[in-house]
Steps between C-alpha positions, in 0.01 A plus 500: 500500500781741589682423174178568307465844655863581431463405132163667450517815710244696297255212507553460875434869560183483292382196695558680830309807374208282387501321837497827694221640286307179559535539875387863483206409277386222734525716813279791596639725769330812628567724798204648684674839500464510121125561540312804622211478745250522214680228304499267800127551543441431130705179519317389814147563376501208259686275745251569778204445267640163388587391852161577655267460202341192659475642851145506634379645828206427729241295306711449191476856377799627304686815599389800294828685452833584661741791523874503568655764727870571565633459855821654632737414782611745770766637263244584230627219278244309292514146642147361494161522337151463645235322293153603613215286367136598469275436678743334746845347530855639493857380471853643486778460243870538577742623233824301486826622349488317169315252280659207319353255253723244332440204271851353505575149628233540768211746481526751781286796599547767762235768498555853628151484655409293807147488637365477855186332629169603350293636787133435437169394655618157620850624588477854641797711609524525880737776622694447823693708753791396719806289425435255213524128585530590870228708665318647202130568551219560250383853424145545631222726374279729708280202593794297627491263202806402301554718191467292183572674170392394150599840361842651560557724805564791259157451342309438823634813669463732200863528387485304176572805281789632710868412466526172686788347697560135584768484771655165587551418867837340568344210692352270238256552216301782657435839345361835612255665260557874514454837338706814553387821663774758478818322604320233706375157405150426627374144543174473303366227732539658844590861413824494701821667390744247353862540609744319272802508732511129585306177538378582852321807366258271313396292801203718595400557138213327324651287222398238250652173386630469142728224369618530141515153355762362264507186292307335220138601473524822697717722283310773319604507133 
């Protein structure tokens, strides 16, 4: 093989070029930073429709529509999206760094979008306060009943059209849903000021559970 390449250098170079072009052609690589907020929403609309097109609620009725909203972290970076379904149901989408799709020796896919649980009638979102996995307690309403949400906290408390923040607590897969008033973050569930100085500052905050799943069958393409 080595002698062949030495004797046919031009042919060897051409073969290497063809091989490299083949690898490039069979691989799709995209960085999430290449897309604007509007482009991400456009890409996600079709993916969400395809993923949930067979989802029914209550007595087999199909959801009527959905809308995708951008969510930002405490540093004003676009990190997540909220999908709000009508008349009920919501879920979150996390943006990963890149997307890869290859058809080489083994087919491999890594989406830049990961989805959380779909909160709905039979699986409502139940906010908690306290230290997760330790002494967390359910958030209660004015009647002393556990709060169960089938619409997002932003929607329920009238903040759906404001700039929305989704702040990850350091202890596990818990997030604070917030808006900003001046320089302060305000928790949309309990109305308390959110201090983002450390994990302990989230202990007395109302927060929700959101795990972003990876693996076959859960990637949003």
